[in-house]
Backbone as CSV, one residue per row, in Angstrom:
resi,resn,N_x,N_y,N_z,CA_x,CA_y,CA_z,C_x,C_y,C_z
1,UNK,288.550,46.269,-13.121,289.641,45.850,-13.981,290.412,47.063,-14.495
2,UNK,289.665,48.116,-14.810,290.284,49.346,-15.296,291.212,49.931,-14.230
3,UNK,290.750,49.900,-12.983,291.544,50.416,-11.870,292.854,49.640,-11.722
4,UNK,292.783,48.314,-11.893,293.988,47.482,-11.811,294.998,47.905,-12.878
5,UNK,294.563,48.022,-14.126,295.495,48.345,-15.204,296.098,49.744,-15.048
6,UNK,295.304,50.683,-14.565,295.837,52.033,-14.326,296.875,51.992,-13.202
7,UNK,296.535,51.320,-12.115,297.474,51.186,-11.007,298.737,50.444,-11.406
8,UNK,298.567,49.378,-12.169,299.689,48.580,-12.659,300.622,49.445,-13.509
9,UNK,300.063,50.205,-14.416,300.866,51.069,-15.277,301.570,52.175,-14.502
10,UNK,300.849,52.801,-13.583,301.450,53.887,-12.801,302.554,53.381,-11.866
11,UNK,302.333,52.230,-11.244,303.375,51.652,-10.392,304.630,51.308,-11.187
12,UNK,304.437,50.745,-12.368,305.596,50.441,-13.203,306.340,51.711,-13.598
13,UNK,305.597,52.719,-14.000,306.207,53.991,-14.372,307.031,54.553,-13.211
14,UNK,306.452,54.549,-12.027,307.145,55.050,-10.844,308.388,54.214,-10.522
15,UNK,308.227,52.894,-10.462,309.339,52.024,-10.063,310.451,51.973,-11.108
16,UNK,310.094,51.950,-12.388,311.130,51.964,-13.432,311.865,53.305,-13.438
17,UNK,311.157,54.392,-13.168,311.802,55.708,-13.086,312.750,55.753,-11.893
18,UNK,312.281,55.272,-10.743,313.139,55.228,-9.557,314.376,54.358,-9.775
19,UNK,314.177,53.239,-10.463,315.287,52.317,-10.706,316.413,52.999,-11.474
20,UNK,316.083,53.925,-12.327,317.084,54.590,-13.153,317.819,55.725,-12.443
21,UNK,317.373,56.103,-11.257,318.029,57.201,-10.551,319.378,56.750,-9.990
22,UNK,320.301,57.695,-9.887,321.648,57.380,-9.397,321.647,56.796,-7.981
23,UNK,320.876,57.354,-7.036,320.898,56.763,-5.687,320.398,55.314,-5.649
24,UNK,319.331,55.019,-6.376,318.806,53.647,-6.386,319.804,52.721,-7.067
25,UNK,320.417,53.172,-8.141,321.441,52.353,-8.793,322.597,52.076,-7.823
26,UNK,323.080,53.134,-7.187,324.255,53.020,-6.308,323.958,52.203,-5.053
27,UNK,322.788,52.425,-4.436,322.524,51.810,-3.147,321.719,50.518,-3.205
28,UNK,321.094,50.235,-4.351,320.308,48.998,-4.445,320.701,48.134,-5.641
29,UNK,320.588,48.668,-6.850,320.743,47.836,-8.050,322.154,47.257,-8.168
30,UNK,323.169,48.093,-8.043,324.546,47.587,-8.182,324.885,46.594,-7.072
31,UNK,324.624,46.903,-5.791,324.909,45.895,-4.754,324.095,44.608,-4.936
32,UNK,322.838,44.750,-5.360,322.020,43.565,-5.608,322.637,42.712,-6.718
33,UNK,323.068,43.352,-7.791,323.653,42.628,-8.923,324.977,41.984,-8.529
34,UNK,325.785,42.682,-7.742,327.031,42.088,-7.244,326.736,40.892,-6.341
35,UNK,325.700,40.998,-5.524,325.296,39.874,-4.687,324.817,38.687,-5.505
36,UNK,324.148,38.983,-6.601,323.692,37.933,-7.508,324.881,37.213,-8.151
37,UNK,325.895,37.980,-8.541,327.109,37.377,-9.102,327.798,36.511,-8.048
38,UNK,327.870,37.005,-6.827,328.482,36.246,-5.741,327.700,34.961,-5.460
39,UNK,326.359,35.067,-5.411,325.518,33.881,-5.169,325.684,32.869,-6.293
40,UNK,325.734,33.346,-7.521,325.922,32.451,-8.673,327.259,31.736,-8.572
41,UNK,328.288,32.482,-8.246,329.620,31.893,-8.106,329.644,30.892,-6.957
42,UNK,329.006,31.235,-5.852,328.974,30.324,-4.697,328.294,29.013,-5.056
43,UNK,327.195,29.086,-5.790,326.524,27.853,-6.225,327.394,27.063,-7.196
44,UNK,328.015,27.744,-8.145,328.863,27.058,-9.124,330.053,26.391,-8.445
45,UNK,330.574,27.040,-7.432,331.755,26.503,-6.741,331.464,25.220,-5.958
46,UNK,330.204,24.887,-5.783,329.882,23.611,-5.149,330.374,22.443,-5.994
47,UNK,330.448,22.649,-7.305,330.901,21.580,-8.209,332.078,21.996,-9.088
48,UNK,332.398,23.285,-9.138,333.437,23.791,-10.046,334.238,24.871,-9.316
49,UNK,335.409,24.500,-8.821,336.207,25.425,-8.017,336.950,26.468,-8.839
50,UNK,336.817,26.413,-10.160,337.495,27.371,-11.014,336.676,28.608,-11.328
51,UNK,335.546,28.779,-10.659,334.666,29.922,-10.928,334.945,31.012,-9.895
52,UNK,335.136,32.223,-10.384,335.347,33.362,-9.495,334.457,34.515,-9.948
53,UNK,334.196,35.431,-9.019,333.432,36.621,-9.380,334.144,37.844,-8.850
54,UNK,333.947,38.920,-9.552,334.465,40.222,-9.132,333.425,41.252,-9.541
55,UNK,332.774,41.846,-8.559,331.714,42.798,-8.872,330.563,42.084,-9.546
56,UNK,330.209,42.528,-10.748,329.105,41.923,-11.494,329.602,40.893,-12.512
57,UNK,330.890,40.551,-12.449,331.507,39.655,-13.438,331.750,38.269,-12.863
58,UNK,331.509,37.254,-13.704,331.819,35.870,-13.373,332.870,35.393,-14.359
59,UNK,333.852,34.631,-13.867,334.927,34.120,-14.713,335.137,32.640,-14.448
60,UNK,335.534,31.943,-15.501,335.985,30.568,-15.352,337.489,30.577,-15.577
61,UNK,338.236,30.236,-14.556,339.692,30.306,-14.621,340.231,29.374,-15.694
62,UNK,339.708,28.157,-15.795,340.234,27.168,-16.738,340.023,27.562,-18.195
63,UNK,338.835,28.007,-18.542,338.539,28.310,-19.947,338.810,29.770,-20.308
64,UNK,338.868,30.629,-19.297,339.040,32.062,-19.555,337.741,32.764,-19.912
65,UNK,336.625,32.025,-19.905,335.339,32.629,-20.245,334.877,33.516,-19.103
66,UNK,334.314,34.642,-19.478,333.756,35.536,-18.485,332.486,36.176,-19.002
67,UNK,331.641,36.571,-18.094,330.418,37.280,-18.465,330.061,38.226,-17.330
68,UNK,329.247,39.203,-17.651,328.799,40.133,-16.623,327.274,40.097,-16.543
69,UNK,326.775,40.401,-15.379,325.329,40.474,-15.172,324.954,41.948,-15.283
70,UNK,324.297,42.279,-16.354,323.962,43.669,-16.655,322.504,43.966,-16.310
71,UNK,322.135,45.239,-16.416,320.739,45.641,-16.221,319.868,44.860,-17.189
72,UNK,318.738,44.425,-16.716,317.848,43.610,-17.538,318.094,42.127,-17.343
73,UNK,319.254,41.794,-16.803,319.592,40.388,-16.566,319.698,40.065,-15.083
74,UNK,319.503,41.068,-14.252,319.636,40.858,-12.812,318.304,40.549,-12.126
75,UNK,317.220,40.555,-12.872,315.916,40.234,-12.319,315.186,41.431,-11.722
76,UNK,315.821,42.588,-11.693,315.190,43.758,-11.089,313.971,44.194,-11.899
77,UNK,314.102,44.252,-13.208,312.987,44.696,-14.050,311.816,43.723,-13.982
78,UNK,312.105,42.430,-14.005,311.038,41.431,-13.878,310.376,41.544,-12.503
79,UNK,311.173,41.836,-11.482,310.628,42.025,-10.137,309.686,43.220,-10.092
80,UNK,310.045,44.284,-10.792,309.198,45.480,-10.829,307.847,45.148,-11.458
81,UNK,307.852,44.355,-12.507,306.595,43.985,-13.163,305.720,43.171,-12.211
82,UNK,306.316,42.163,-11.558,305.549,41.329,-10.626,305.073,42.150,-9.423
83,UNK,305.943,42.950,-8.869,305.597,43.800,-7.741,304.438,44.728,-8.090
84,UNK,304.510,45.336,-9.267,303.446,46.247,-9.710,302.120,45.520,-9.872
85,UNK,302.156,44.326,-10.440,300.925,43.564,-10.652,300.275,43.180,-9.329
86,UNK,301.083,42.670,-8.407,300.519,42.237,-7.126,300.033,43.422,-6.305
87,UNK,300.805,44.502,-6.272,300.391,45.662,-5.485,299.168,46.355,-6.070
88,UNK,299.027,46.335,-7.391,297.885,47.007,-8.029,296.595,46.208,-7.893
89,UNK,296.702,44.913,-7.657,295.504,44.079,-7.596,294.808,44.251,-6.254
90,UNK,293.483,44.387,-6.269,292.765,44.567,-4.999,292.729,43.259,-4.195
91,UNK,293.563,43.231,-3.171,293.648,42.055,-2.299,294.152,42.527,-0.938
92,UNK,293.914,41.733,0.106,294.424,42.102,1.429,295.962,42.173,1.431
93,UNK,296.509,43.080,2.239,297.956,43.274,2.275,298.696,42.005,2.682
94,UNK,298.116,41.217,3.552,298.774,39.967,3.965,298.939,39.010,2.779
95,UNK,297.923,38.943,1.948,297.982,38.075,0.765,298.964,38.640,-0.268
96,UNK,299.023,39.965,-0.364,300.004,40.592,-1.259,301.422,40.278,-0.785
97,UNK,301.643,40.376,0.523,302.973,40.090,1.071,303.370,38.647,0.786
98,UNK,302.430,37.727,0.953,302.697,36.308,0.674,303.017,36.116,-0.809
99,UNK,302.246,36.741,-1.678,302.493,36.636,-3.115,303.847,37.199,-3.500
100,UNK,304.229,38.309,-2.897,305.539,38.907,-3.199,306.676,38.030,-2.691
101,UNK,306.529,37.496,-1.492,307.572,36.640,-0.927,307.807,35.405,-1.800
102,UNK,306.743,34.698,-2.088,306.857,33.470,-2.882,307.208,33.807,-4.338
103,UNK,306.547,34.814,-4.885,306.758,35.171,-6.285,308.153,35.678,-6.565
104,UNK,308.632,36.629,-5.762,309.979,37.159,-5.980,311.031,36.103,-5.683
105,UNK,310.769,35.269,-4.673,311.700,34.174,-4.387,311.844,33.227,-5.565
106,UNK,310.724,32.805,-6.136,310.788,31.881,-7.275,311.422,32.553,-8.495
107,UNK,311.124,33.822,-8.696,311.700,34.558,-9.820,313.223,34.618,-9.711
108,UNK,313.727,34.907,-8.517,315.174,35.047,-8.365,315.885,33.699,-8.324
109,UNK,315.210,32.654,-7.881,315.801,31.316,-7.996,315.927,30.915,-9.464
110,UNK,314.882,31.202,-10.241,314.949,30.920,-11.671,316.041,31.755,-12.339
111,UNK,316.208,32.993,-11.904,317.241,33.844,-12.486,318.643,33.321,-12.156
112,UNK,318.828,32.766,-10.965,320.109,32.126,-10.638,320.380,30.953,-11.583
113,UNK,319.355,30.148,-11.824,319.485,29.041,-12.767,319.829,29.570,-14.160
114,UNK,319.196,30.644,-14.550,319.452,31.290,-15.839,320.916,31.707,-15.960
115,UNK,321.412,32.387,-14.950,322.796,32.875,-14.986,323.778,31.714,-15.054
116,UNK,323.559,30.708,-14.224,324.470,29.557,-14.232,324.412,28.800,-15.559
117,UNK,323.213,28.623,-16.094,323.118,27.905,-17.372,323.792,28.695,-18.490
118,UNK,323.627,30.000,-18.483,324.279,30.823,-19.504,325.794,30.827,-19.324
119,UNK,326.249,30.827,-18.097,327.686,30.808,-17.816,328.337,29.554,-18.403
120,UNK,327.709,28.409,-18.192,328.289,27.168,-18.725,328.014,26.997,-20.213
121,UNK,326.887,27.483,-20.678,326.591,27.443,-22.111,327.592,28.303,-22.880
122,UNK,327.964,29.447,-22.322,328.938,30.333,-22.959,330.310,29.704,-23.083
123,UNK,330.659,28.834,-22.185,331.945,28.132,-22.271,331.927,27.073,-23.367
124,UNK,330.753,26.601,-23.678,330.605,25.579,-24.704,330.467,26.203,-26.087
125,UNK,329.594,27.220,-26.220,329.347,27.839,-27.518,328.829,29.266,-27.337
126,UNK,329.565,30.232,-27.861,329.113,31.625,-27.757,327.838,31.862,-28.564
127,UNK,327.701,31.157,-29.658,326.493,31.292,-30.482,325.258,30.793,-29.719
128,UNK,325.400,29.637,-29.075,324.297,29.099,-28.273,324.017,30.007,-27.075
129,UNK,325.070,30.559,-26.479,324.913,31.487,-25.361,324.071,32.688,-25.787
130,UNK,324.428,33.313,-26.890,323.698,34.493,-27.371,322.237,34.162,-27.658
131,UNK,322.010,33.034,-28.302,320.646,32.654,-28.656,319.813,32.398,-27.399
132,UNK,320.378,31.636,-26.458,319.654,31.338,-25.218,319.441,32.610,-24.400
133,UNK,320.439,33.469,-24.382,320.349,34.710,-23.613,319.279,35.639,-24.174
134,UNK,319.273,35.816,-25.484,318.366,36.781,-26.104,316.952,36.269,-26.311
135,UNK,316.797,34.972,-26.539,315.482,34.460,-26.917,314.846,33.531,-25.892
136,UNK,315.567,32.539,-25.430,314.954,31.547,-24.548,314.735,32.114,-23.143
137,UNK,315.803,32.598,-22.519,315.695,33.005,-21.124,314.882,34.274,-20.921
138,UNK,314.920,35.195,-21.840,314.099,36.405,-21.682,312.625,36.030,-21.616
139,UNK,312.225,35.141,-22.512,310.823,34.705,-22.537,310.490,33.915,-21.277
140,UNK,311.387,33.031,-20.845,311.111,32.210,-19.660,310.988,33.056,-18.390
141,UNK,311.806,34.079,-18.261,311.714,34.937,-17.072,310.386,35.694,-17.070
142,UNK,310.003,36.258,-18.202,308.718,36.973,-18.266,307.547,36.015,-18.106
143,UNK,307.677,34.820,-18.649,306.645,33.805,-18.469,306.517,33.438,-16.985
144,UNK,307.635,33.360,-16.296,307.605,33.076,-14.866,306.823,34.150,-14.116
145,UNK,307.052,35.413,-14.456,306.318,36.513,-13.817,304.816,36.327,-14.044
146,UNK,304.443,36.037,-15.271,303.033,35.862,-15.614,302.430,34.665,-14.885
147,UNK,303.125,33.532,-14.881,302.619,32.311,-14.244,302.521,32.501,-12.725
148,UNK,303.520,33.130,-12.124,303.467,33.392,-10.682,302.252,34.259,-10.359
149,UNK,302.019,35.285,-11.160,300.867,36.153,-10.925,299.557,35.369,-11.070
150,UNK,299.473,34.498,-12.073,298.267,33.682,-12.248,298.053,32.724,-11.077
151,UNK,299.132,32.090,-10.602,299.009,31.202,-9.440,298.580,31.985,-8.207
152,UNK,299.111,33.195,-8.059,298.721,34.027,-6.931,297.235,34.380,-7.020
153,UNK,296.756,34.712,-8.215,295.322,34.997,-8.394,294.479,33.776,-8.042
154,UNK,294.948,32.616,-8.439,294.223,31.379,-8.114,294.208,31.151,-6.599
155,UNK,295.338,31.421,-5.955,295.424,31.321,-4.494,294.429,32.282,-3.849
156,UNK,294.322,33.488,-4.355,293.359,34.455,-3.822,291.935,33.931,-3.959
157,UNK,291.646,33.341,-5.112,290.309,32.794,-5.343,289.976,31.670,-4.391
158,UNK,290.932,30.799,-4.144,290.709,29.688,-3.217,290.559,30.183,-1.793
159,UNK,291.350,31.187,-1.423,291.284,31.727,-0.065,289.950,32.431,0.169
160,UNK,289.356,32.992,-0.878,288.091,33.721,-0.730,286.895,32.775,-0.679
161,UNK,286.988,31.582,-1.273,285.858,30.668,-1.327,285.293,30.266,0.035
162,UNK,286.127,29.853,0.993,285.549,29.470,2.299,284.800,30.640,2.962
163,UNK,285.322,31.850,2.816,284.655,33.011,3.381,283.314,33.252,2.693
164,UNK,283.296,33.158,1.369,282.047,33.352,0.608,281.017,32.293,0.987
165,UNK,281.482,31.033,1.131,280.581,29.949,1.486,280.005,30.159,2.887
166,UNK,280.827,30.684,3.817,280.343,30.931,5.173,279.319,32.057,5.197
167,UNK,279.544,33.083,4.372,278.634,34.231,4.335,277.349,33.897,3.578
168,UNK,277.481,33.230,2.431,276.324,32.953,1.576,275.758,31.556,1.764
169,UNK,276.466,30.679,2.439,276.077,29.286,2.534,274.993,29.021,3.459
Protein backbone atom coordinates (compact mmCIF):
# COMPACT_ATOMS: atom_id res chain seq x y z
CA UNK A 1 0.00 0.00 0.00
CA UNK A 2 2.89 2.31 0.83
CA UNK A 3 4.40 1.67 -2.60
CA UNK A 4 1.10 2.60 -4.28
CA UNK A 5 0.83 5.94 -2.46
CA UNK A 6 4.46 6.84 -3.18
CA UNK A 7 4.05 5.95 -6.85
CA UNK A 8 0.72 7.78 -7.01
CA UNK A 9 2.24 10.93 -5.52
CA UNK A 10 5.35 10.84 -7.70
CA UNK A 11 3.35 10.26 -10.89
CA UNK A 12 1.09 13.18 -10.07
CA UNK A 13 4.07 15.40 -9.34
CA UNK A 14 5.67 14.45 -12.65
CA UNK A 15 2.49 14.75 -14.75
CA UNK A 16 1.29 18.01 -13.17
CA UNK A 17 4.78 19.48 -13.67
CA UNK A 18 4.83 18.36 -17.30
CA UNK A 19 1.34 19.76 -17.84
CA UNK A 20 2.56 23.22 -16.87
CA UNK A 21 5.43 23.27 -19.38
CA UNK A 22 5.07 25.44 -22.48
CA UNK A 23 5.48 22.58 -25.00
CA UNK A 24 2.82 20.42 -23.33
CA UNK A 25 0.48 23.40 -23.09
CA UNK A 26 1.06 24.35 -26.73
CA UNK A 27 0.99 20.86 -28.25
CA UNK A 28 -1.49 19.04 -26.01
CA UNK A 29 -3.50 21.05 -23.47
CA UNK A 30 -4.59 23.96 -25.69
CA UNK A 31 -5.50 21.78 -28.71
CA UNK A 32 -7.28 19.33 -26.40
CA UNK A 33 -9.27 22.17 -24.81
CA UNK A 34 -10.14 23.64 -28.21
CA UNK A 35 -11.29 20.19 -29.30
CA UNK A 36 -13.42 19.96 -26.18
CA UNK A 37 -15.05 23.30 -27.02
CA UNK A 38 -15.66 22.10 -30.57
CA UNK A 39 -17.14 18.78 -29.35
CA UNK A 40 -19.38 20.64 -26.88
CA UNK A 41 -20.58 22.97 -29.60
CA UNK A 42 -21.16 20.07 -32.00
CA UNK A 43 -23.33 18.30 -29.42
CA UNK A 44 -25.24 21.48 -28.58
CA UNK A 45 -25.85 22.18 -32.25
CA UNK A 46 -27.84 18.96 -32.52
CA UNK A 47 -30.68 20.84 -30.81
CA UNK A 48 -29.54 24.50 -30.78
CA UNK A 49 -28.13 25.97 -33.99
CA UNK A 50 -27.23 29.25 -32.30
CA UNK A 51 -24.17 27.83 -30.52
CA UNK A 52 -20.73 28.59 -31.90
CA UNK A 53 -17.19 28.07 -30.67
CA UNK A 54 -13.94 29.82 -31.32
CA UNK A 55 -10.84 28.36 -29.73
CA UNK A 56 -11.70 27.58 -26.11
CA UNK A 57 -14.81 29.82 -26.13
CA UNK A 58 -18.46 28.86 -26.56
CA UNK A 59 -21.09 31.46 -27.47
CA UNK A 60 -24.84 31.54 -27.78
CA UNK A 61 -25.72 33.88 -30.62
CA UNK A 62 -29.30 34.53 -29.43
CA UNK A 63 -28.57 35.39 -25.80
CA UNK A 64 -25.02 36.71 -26.23
CA UNK A 65 -23.84 34.44 -23.41
CA UNK A 66 -20.34 33.13 -23.70
CA UNK A 67 -17.96 31.10 -21.60
CA UNK A 68 -14.48 29.70 -21.94
CA UNK A 69 -13.08 26.33 -20.97
CA UNK A 70 -10.08 27.10 -18.81
CA UNK A 71 -7.42 25.00 -17.10
CA UNK A 72 -9.02 22.91 -14.40
CA UNK A 73 -12.24 22.70 -16.39
CA UNK A 74 -10.96 20.75 -19.37
CA UNK A 75 -10.64 17.44 -17.54
CA UNK A 76 -6.86 17.27 -17.90
CA UNK A 77 -6.15 17.55 -14.16
CA UNK A 78 -8.80 14.95 -13.28
CA UNK A 79 -7.30 12.71 -15.97
CA UNK A 80 -3.87 13.07 -14.38
CA UNK A 81 -5.25 11.94 -11.03
CA UNK A 82 -6.98 8.88 -12.54
CA UNK A 83 -3.99 8.05 -14.73
CA UNK A 84 -1.64 8.27 -11.74
CA UNK A 85 -3.86 6.05 -9.60
CA UNK A 86 -4.24 3.33 -12.22
CA UNK A 87 -0.59 3.36 -13.27
CA UNK A 88 0.66 3.30 -9.67
CA UNK A 89 -1.52 0.33 -8.71
CA UNK A 90 0.12 -3.09 -9.09
CA UNK A 91 -1.85 -4.71 -11.89
CA UNK A 92 -1.14 -6.21 -15.31
CA UNK A 93 -0.60 -3.63 -18.07
CA UNK A 94 -3.53 -4.97 -20.07
CA UNK A 95 -5.88 -4.35 -17.15
CA UNK A 96 -4.38 -0.88 -16.64
CA UNK A 97 -4.97 -0.09 -20.32
CA UNK A 98 -8.60 -1.24 -20.02
CA UNK A 99 -9.09 0.85 -16.87
CA UNK A 100 -7.61 3.93 -18.54
CA UNK A 101 -9.69 3.50 -21.69
CA UNK A 102 -12.99 3.09 -19.86
CA UNK A 103 -12.12 5.46 -17.02
CA UNK A 104 -10.86 8.36 -19.12
CA UNK A 105 -13.71 7.86 -21.57
CA UNK A 106 -16.34 8.09 -18.84
CA UNK A 107 -14.56 11.05 -17.24
CA UNK A 108 -14.52 13.04 -20.48
CA UNK A 109 -18.12 12.16 -21.34
CA UNK A 110 -19.13 13.47 -17.92
CA UNK A 111 -17.03 16.58 -18.52
CA UNK A 112 -18.87 17.20 -21.81
CA UNK A 113 -22.15 16.98 -19.90
CA UNK A 114 -20.69 19.38 -17.33
CA UNK A 115 -19.71 21.95 -19.96
CA UNK A 116 -23.06 21.78 -21.74
CA UNK A 117 -25.04 22.02 -18.51
CA UNK A 118 -23.00 25.01 -17.37
CA UNK A 119 -23.37 26.65 -20.78
CA UNK A 120 -27.16 26.51 -20.61
CA UNK A 121 -27.30 27.21 -16.87
CA UNK A 122 -25.25 30.38 -17.48
CA UNK A 123 -27.83 31.61 -19.96
CA UNK A 124 -30.51 31.18 -17.34
CA UNK A 125 -28.73 32.50 -14.24
CA UNK A 126 -25.13 33.62 -13.72
CA UNK A 127 -25.49 33.06 -9.98
CA UNK A 128 -26.61 29.45 -10.51
CA UNK A 129 -23.82 29.01 -13.08
CA UNK A 130 -21.15 30.14 -10.60
CA UNK A 131 -22.53 27.97 -7.82
CA UNK A 132 -22.79 24.86 -10.01
CA UNK A 133 -19.38 25.52 -11.54
CA UNK A 134 -17.54 26.05 -8.26
CA UNK A 135 -19.31 23.59 -5.98
CA UNK A 136 -21.43 20.95 -7.68
CA UNK A 137 -19.44 20.03 -10.77
CA UNK A 138 -15.98 20.17 -9.19
CA UNK A 139 -17.08 17.62 -6.61
CA UNK A 140 -18.87 15.45 -9.19
CA UNK A 141 -15.83 15.28 -11.48
CA UNK A 142 -13.52 14.29 -8.61
CA UNK A 143 -16.12 11.85 -7.35
CA UNK A 144 -16.22 10.32 -10.83
CA UNK A 145 -12.44 9.80 -10.71
CA UNK A 146 -12.75 8.10 -7.32
CA UNK A 147 -15.73 5.92 -8.33
CA UNK A 148 -14.08 4.88 -11.62
CA UNK A 149 -10.95 3.88 -9.71
CA UNK A 150 -13.04 1.88 -7.21
CA UNK A 151 -14.92 0.10 -10.01
CA UNK A 152 -11.61 -0.68 -11.69
CA UNK A 153 -10.29 -2.15 -8.42
CA UNK A 154 -13.42 -4.26 -8.15
CA UNK A 155 -12.93 -5.41 -11.76
CA UNK A 156 -9.35 -6.41 -10.88
CA UNK A 157 -10.61 -8.39 -7.91
CA UNK A 158 -13.17 -10.24 -9.99
CA UNK A 159 -10.65 -10.96 -12.74
CA UNK A 160 -8.22 -12.41 -10.18
CA UNK A 161 -10.77 -14.72 -8.50
CA UNK A 162 -11.03 -17.38 -11.25
CA UNK A 163 -7.23 -17.58 -11.39
CA UNK A 164 -6.96 -17.91 -7.59
CA UNK A 165 -9.68 -20.57 -7.57
CA UNK A 166 -7.87 -22.54 -10.30
CA UNK A 167 -4.55 -22.36 -8.43
CA UNK A 168 -5.89 -22.96 -4.90
CA UNK A 169 -9.11 -24.81 -5.70
